[in-house]
Amino acid sequence: MFVSDFRKEFYEVVQNQRVLLFVASDVDALCACKILQALFQCDHVQYTLVPVSGWQELETAFLEHKEQFHYFILINCGANVDLLDILQPDEDTVFFVCDTHRPVNVVNVYNDAQIKLLIKQDDDLEVPAYDDIFRDEEEDKEHSGNESDEGSEPSEKRTRLEEEIAEQTLKRRKRREWEARRRDILFDYEQYEYHGTSSAMVMFDLAWMMSKDLSDMLWWAIVGLTDQWVQDKITQMKYVTDVGILQRHVSRHNHRHEDEEHALSVDCMRISFEYDLCLALYQHWSLHDSLCNTCYTAARFKLWSLHGQKRLQEFLADVGLPLKQVKQKFQSMDVSLKENLREMIEESANKFGMKDMRVQTFSIHFGFKHKFLASDVVFATMSLMESPEKDGSGTDNFIQALDSLSRGNLDKLYRGLELAKQQLRATQQTIASCLCTNLIISQGPFLYCSLMETKNRRCKLLPLVMAAPLSAEQGTVTMVGIPPETDSSDRKNFFGRAFEKAAEGTNSRTLHNHFDLSVIELKAEDRSKFLDALVSLLS
Amino acid sequence: MFCERAMELVRELHRAAEGRLPAFNEDGLRQVLEEMKALYEQNQSDVNEAKSGGRGDLIPTIKFRHCSLLRNQRCTVAYLYDRLLRIRALRWECGSVLPSALRFHMSAEEMEWFNHYKKSLATYMRSLGGDEGLDITQDMKPPKSLYIEVRCLKDYGEFEVDDGTSVLLKKNSQHFLPRWKCEQLIRQGILEHVLS
């Protein structure tokens, strides 16, 4: 069920208990976790934090801990599947789920006792009504019971029997109609996957309601929201609305300090609203590198081709930036060039067909040296979490990433920034090589690319399925389904259900381990028949 | 030269890192004592000779041997005393039950001394703080909060908490627990205090 008063029904319930936090491995979950940790530490709530990266880990961890805890909090996992079915908990276990994955599974919505959803109901959820999906089983049983203790008069019995038979056929027909309608409703509801309000923002809201919000928590909420935007999980409209909400909080926090007689020292943290360029990490890199390695600009300029590189040079000339300046570190660029940089770049970008060069975001600074945009922190944390493992345990990365969000661990944040640069460069190179060597094949309803362009104009409108080898010994492949990118798309992903159906239809051996249902593992041998099934399903 | 073995003993302790207790050097000590005995006997006979025979030229030799004896004595006493100080520090580090590896490194007399020290400390602690006594080996640094955030560095298993329930300590899980419960495990290196 949906929790309406977060404070009474969630926080005060867990305040005197020991709770277990399951946190998924994405930046938004990390931020929500940090906010919740800060609240718990303030109120001395004993908790245990367990990072999980997939369903299997969640199930194993739950089995290990179920004897010791009654209250579980799941962050960014668990809303879109039937939790009680998967985890099989005891009667008195209660789950609090704060998840951005939608659609919320109907069982989770209508279970009052054990599952409490920390989700705002003003997100357009469109949950089907209770009567449309669930039906009291008892009605039917009563009638069948009545039949058996019927009286013994034969003639009366016959007419009554006829009436009854007529009644029953009517009932059965109604039931079939109801079931058919139920299937349709559920299909429509569960067809598309999308994301709701950032969990970090939900947690910050809770903190604000209890008047325990700090600037640190506000910053984490900002990073959580920016993560959703960077990974294209929410629409532009929703992002702008949420930015507006956070901006009000930012001005409230800043206003508090401006009133005092003594201005804040330079070392204190300050958050400010920026209307800044959407170039990844540009203030910690050179402008040229940033332009080449940001998805948006790389795609618009088509930087994998020679023609694209020339266009980039034209663009830089149009802005009026000498190549030598642009290729050195941003902080060493001439101050005269940096002054109106944003406006100049935006103007030229408009001429070259890139309308969304600037985006509303926030930045944080403390001390003379340290200034970060929200997207910088998102990239850094993401790269720390996804850095290739040397030891073998995925949780080490999670801990690194979690630490880097604290202000005291700036060295980790800088390390993350370096890793992020490597990651972005590697991504661009892979994409460039894919496109250049024509590894992308058009499979009819979608484009297929197997890692180890058609100059099709429909490229932009077709969804993309990518496969990458996951584990050589087990012979598995990771498949990801990405819906087409358009400015007005509602960011809904239908690949989750499509993958499931295709796998069922062809008996391919798949593992739906990720919390995002559009990412699966597949045995390499089953790949071709799986793809064929997918083609026929989507055409 | 004389006093070499005694210097060896002192050097051995000097090389051992702070807090570590190397094995009790039975052999070395025995050799030093033998040397001292030999020197003493030589000196005895020489003194008798000097007194009775009037041999004044033996006196520098006697003096020299006497200095060596004193030096040997200083070195052995320093060795034994330093070991005792380290053993005393162990009580505060590891608690009243020493790990068996350390116990093998101590001689029988040192073990006895340790037990006496333990008893003495326990009696003192019981005499503080009214009826219950006060455990002064906890909280070596003034605590800043009742509860601390700890991270588990190795798999440990189940750990009991005050209300009878237990917490599973697995690698890389983080917990927020009362300070006094965690201190022992922090000292053993299983948990790590996370400062945020």
PDB file of N, CA and C in Angstrom, chain A residues 312-349:
ATOM      1  N   LEU A 312      33.204  19.966 -36.257  1.00  0.00           N
ATOM      2  CA  LEU A 312      33.573  20.402 -34.909  1.00  0.00           C
ATOM      3  C   LEU A 312      34.507  21.589 -34.982  1.00  0.00           C
ATOM      4  N   GLN A 313      35.456  21.513 -35.901  1.00  0.00           N
ATOM      5  CA  GLN A 313      36.393  22.634 -36.051  1.00  0.00           C
ATOM      6  C   GLN A 313      35.648  23.897 -36.474  1.00  0.00           C
ATOM      7  N   GLU A 314      34.684  23.705 -37.404  1.00  0.00           N
ATOM      8  CA  GLU A 314      33.890  24.871 -37.834  1.00  0.00           C
ATOM      9  C   GLU A 314      33.170  25.480 -36.657  1.00  0.00           C
ATOM     10  N   PHE A 315      32.621  24.598 -35.835  1.00  0.00           N
ATOM     11  CA  PHE A 315      31.864  25.060 -34.668  1.00  0.00           C
ATOM     12  C   PHE A 315      32.750  25.871 -33.746  1.00  0.00           C
ATOM     13  N   LEU A 316      33.941  25.352 -33.492  1.00  0.00           N
ATOM     14  CA  LEU A 316      34.845  26.064 -32.587  1.00  0.00           C
ATOM     15  C   LEU A 316      35.240  27.413 -33.181  1.00  0.00           C
ATOM     16  N   ALA A 317      35.438  27.414 -34.497  1.00  0.00           N
ATOM     17  CA  ALA A 317      35.783  28.683 -35.141  1.00  0.00           C
ATOM     18  C   ALA A 317      34.631  29.660 -35.008  1.00  0.00           C
ATOM     19  N   ASP A 318      33.415  29.136 -35.131  1.00  0.00           N
ATOM     20  CA  ASP A 318      32.241  29.997 -35.039  1.00  0.00           C
ATOM     21  C   ASP A 318      32.130  30.630 -33.650  1.00  0.00           C
ATOM     22  N   VAL A 319      32.437  29.829 -32.634  1.00  0.00           N
ATOM     23  CA  VAL A 319      32.362  30.368 -31.268  1.00  0.00           C
ATOM     24  C   VAL A 319      33.459  31.383 -31.049  1.00  0.00           C
ATOM     25  N   GLY A 320      34.585  31.184 -31.762  1.00  0.00           N
ATOM     26  CA  GLY A 320      35.688  32.125 -31.618  1.00  0.00           C
ATOM     27  C   GLY A 320      36.756  31.654 -30.656  1.00  0.00           C
ATOM     28  N   LEU A 321      36.874  30.329 -30.518  1.00  0.00           N
ATOM     29  CA  LEU A 321      37.871  29.803 -29.582  1.00  0.00           C
ATOM     30  C   LEU A 321      39.047  29.241 -30.375  1.00  0.00           C
ATOM     31  N   PRO A 322      40.236  29.715 -30.115  1.00  0.00           N
ATOM     32  CA  PRO A 322      41.397  29.148 -30.808  1.00  0.00           C
ATOM     33  C   PRO A 322      41.638  27.716 -30.360  1.00  0.00           C
ATOM     34  N   LEU A 323      42.070  26.874 -31.317  1.00  0.00           N
ATOM     35  CA  LEU A 323      42.241  25.449 -31.031  1.00  0.00           C
ATOM     36  C   LEU A 323      43.208  25.200 -29.877  1.00  0.00           C
ATOM     37  N   LYS A 324      44.242  26.005 -29.832  1.00  0.00           N
ATOM     38  CA  LYS A 324      45.240  25.791 -28.786  1.00  0.00           C
ATOM     39  C   LYS A 324      44.616  25.966 -27.410  1.00  0.00           C
ATOM     40  N   GLN A 325      43.771  26.976 -27.280  1.00  0.00           N
ATOM     41  CA  GLN A 325      43.131  27.211 -25.987  1.00  0.00           C
ATOM     42  C   GLN A 325      42.198  26.080 -25.643  1.00  0.00           C
ATOM     43  N   VAL A 326      41.484  25.630 -26.643  1.00  0.00           N
ATOM     44  CA  VAL A 326      40.427  24.662 -26.387  1.00  0.00           C
ATOM     45  C   VAL A 326      41.000  23.321 -25.972  1.00  0.00           C
ATOM     46  N   LYS A 327      42.232  23.040 -26.413  1.00  0.00           N
ATOM     47  CA  LYS A 327      42.775  21.721 -26.119  1.00  0.00           C
ATOM     48  C   LYS A 327      43.510  21.648 -24.796  1.00  0.00           C
ATOM     49  N   GLN A 328      43.690  22.781 -24.129  1.00  0.00           N
ATOM     50  CA  GLN A 328      44.358  22.676 -22.837  1.00  0.00           C
ATOM     51  C   GLN A 328      43.309  22.614 -21.740  1.00  0.00           C
ATOM     52  N   LYS A 329      43.769  22.384 -20.525  1.00  0.00           N
ATOM     53  CA  LYS A 329      42.831  22.216 -19.409  1.00  0.00           C
ATOM     54  C   LYS A 329      41.939  23.434 -19.265  1.00  0.00           C
ATOM     55  N   PHE A 330      40.701  23.203 -18.962  1.00  0.00           N
ATOM     56  CA  PHE A 330      39.736  24.289 -18.902  1.00  0.00           C
ATOM     57  C   PHE A 330      40.143  25.357 -17.907  1.00  0.00           C
ATOM     58  N   GLN A 331      40.712  24.923 -16.812  1.00  0.00           N
ATOM     59  CA  GLN A 331      41.057  25.916 -15.797  1.00  0.00           C
ATOM     60  C   GLN A 331      42.187  26.822 -16.241  1.00  0.00           C
ATOM     61  N   SER A 332      42.967  26.369 -17.249  1.00  0.00           N
ATOM     62  CA  SER A 332      44.070  27.220 -17.707  1.00  0.00           C
ATOM     63  C   SER A 332      43.694  28.055 -18.912  1.00  0.00           C
ATOM     64  N   MET A 333      42.450  27.972 -19.342  1.00  0.00           N
ATOM     65  CA  MET A 333      42.057  28.791 -20.493  1.00  0.00           C
ATOM     66  C   MET A 333      42.083  30.254 -20.109  1.00  0.00           C
ATOM     67  N   ASP A 334      42.249  31.109 -21.119  1.00  0.00           N
ATOM     68  CA  ASP A 334      42.250  32.555 -20.879  1.00  0.00           C
ATOM     69  C   ASP A 334      40.953  33.006 -20.224  1.00  0.00           C
ATOM     70  N   VAL A 335      41.092  33.877 -19.251  1.00  0.00           N
ATOM     71  CA  VAL A 335      39.899  34.325 -18.527  1.00  0.00           C
ATOM     72  C   VAL A 335      38.961  35.080 -19.453  1.00  0.00           C
ATOM     73  N   SER A 336      39.549  35.810 -20.408  1.00  0.00           N
ATOM     74  CA  SER A 336      38.693  36.585 -21.324  1.00  0.00           C
ATOM     75  C   SER A 336      37.815  35.663 -22.148  1.00  0.00           C
ATOM     76  N   LEU A 337      38.328  34.464 -22.463  1.00  0.00           N
ATOM     77  CA  LEU A 337      37.516  33.535 -23.231  1.00  0.00           C
ATOM     78  C   LEU A 337      36.447  32.900 -22.362  1.00  0.00           C
ATOM     79  N   LYS A 338      36.789  32.691 -21.094  1.00  0.00           N
ATOM     80  CA  LYS A 338      35.848  31.975 -20.241  1.00  0.00           C
ATOM     81  C   LYS A 338      34.669  32.827 -19.830  1.00  0.00           C
ATOM     82  N   GLU A 339      34.796  34.136 -19.991  1.00  0.00           N
ATOM     83  CA  GLU A 339      33.750  34.998 -19.443  1.00  0.00           C
ATOM     84  C   GLU A 339      32.385  34.746 -20.013  1.00  0.00           C
ATOM     85  N   ASN A 340      32.265  34.811 -21.325  1.00  0.00           N
ATOM     86  CA  ASN A 340      30.928  34.629 -21.889  1.00  0.00           C
ATOM     87  C   ASN A 340      30.794  33.306 -22.585  1.00  0.00           C
ATOM     88  N   LEU A 341      31.590  32.356 -22.143  1.00  0.00           N
ATOM     89  CA  LEU A 341      31.687  31.084 -22.850  1.00  0.00           C
ATOM     90  C   LEU A 341      30.324  30.447 -23.074  1.00  0.00           C
ATOM     91  N   ARG A 342      29.526  30.393 -21.986  1.00  0.00           N
ATOM     92  CA  ARG A 342      28.272  29.648 -22.097  1.00  0.00           C
ATOM     93  C   ARG A 342      27.359  30.246 -23.152  1.00  0.00           C
ATOM     94  N   GLU A 343      27.226  31.556 -23.118  1.00  0.00           N
ATOM     95  CA  GLU A 343      26.300  32.181 -24.073  1.00  0.00           C
ATOM     96  C   GLU A 343      26.804  32.006 -25.485  1.00  0.00           C
ATOM     97  N   MET A 344      28.136  32.162 -25.671  1.00  0.00           N
ATOM     98  CA  MET A 344      28.674  32.047 -27.024  1.00  0.00           C
ATOM     99  C   MET A 344      28.462  30.650 -27.569  1.00  0.00           C
ATOM    100  N   ILE A 345      28.741  29.658 -26.704  1.00  0.00           N
ATOM    101  CA  ILE A 345      28.580  28.275 -27.177  1.00  0.00           C
ATOM    102  C   ILE A 345      27.120  28.006 -27.484  1.00  0.00           C
ATOM    103  N   GLU A 346      26.232  28.536 -26.655  1.00  0.00           N
ATOM    104  CA  GLU A 346      24.819  28.261 -26.903  1.00  0.00           C
ATOM    105  C   GLU A 346      24.376  28.837 -28.241  1.00  0.00           C
ATOM    106  N   GLU A 347      24.825  30.056 -28.517  1.00  0.00           N
ATOM    107  CA  GLU A 347      24.445  30.678 -29.796  1.00  0.00           C
ATOM    108  C   GLU A 347      24.903  29.849 -30.968  1.00  0.00           C
ATOM    109  N   SER A 348      26.198  29.483 -30.947  1.00  0.00           N
ATOM    110  CA  SER A 348      26.707  28.706 -32.076  1.00  0.00           C
ATOM    111  C   SER A 348      26.045  27.348 -32.147  1.00  0.00           C
ATOM    112  N   ALA A 349      25.769  26.775 -30.987  1.00  0.00           N
ATOM    113  CA  ALA A 349      25.150  25.446 -30.996  1.00  0.00           C
ATOM    114  C   ALA A 349      23.787  25.506 -31.670  1.00  0.00           C
TER     115      ALA A 349
END
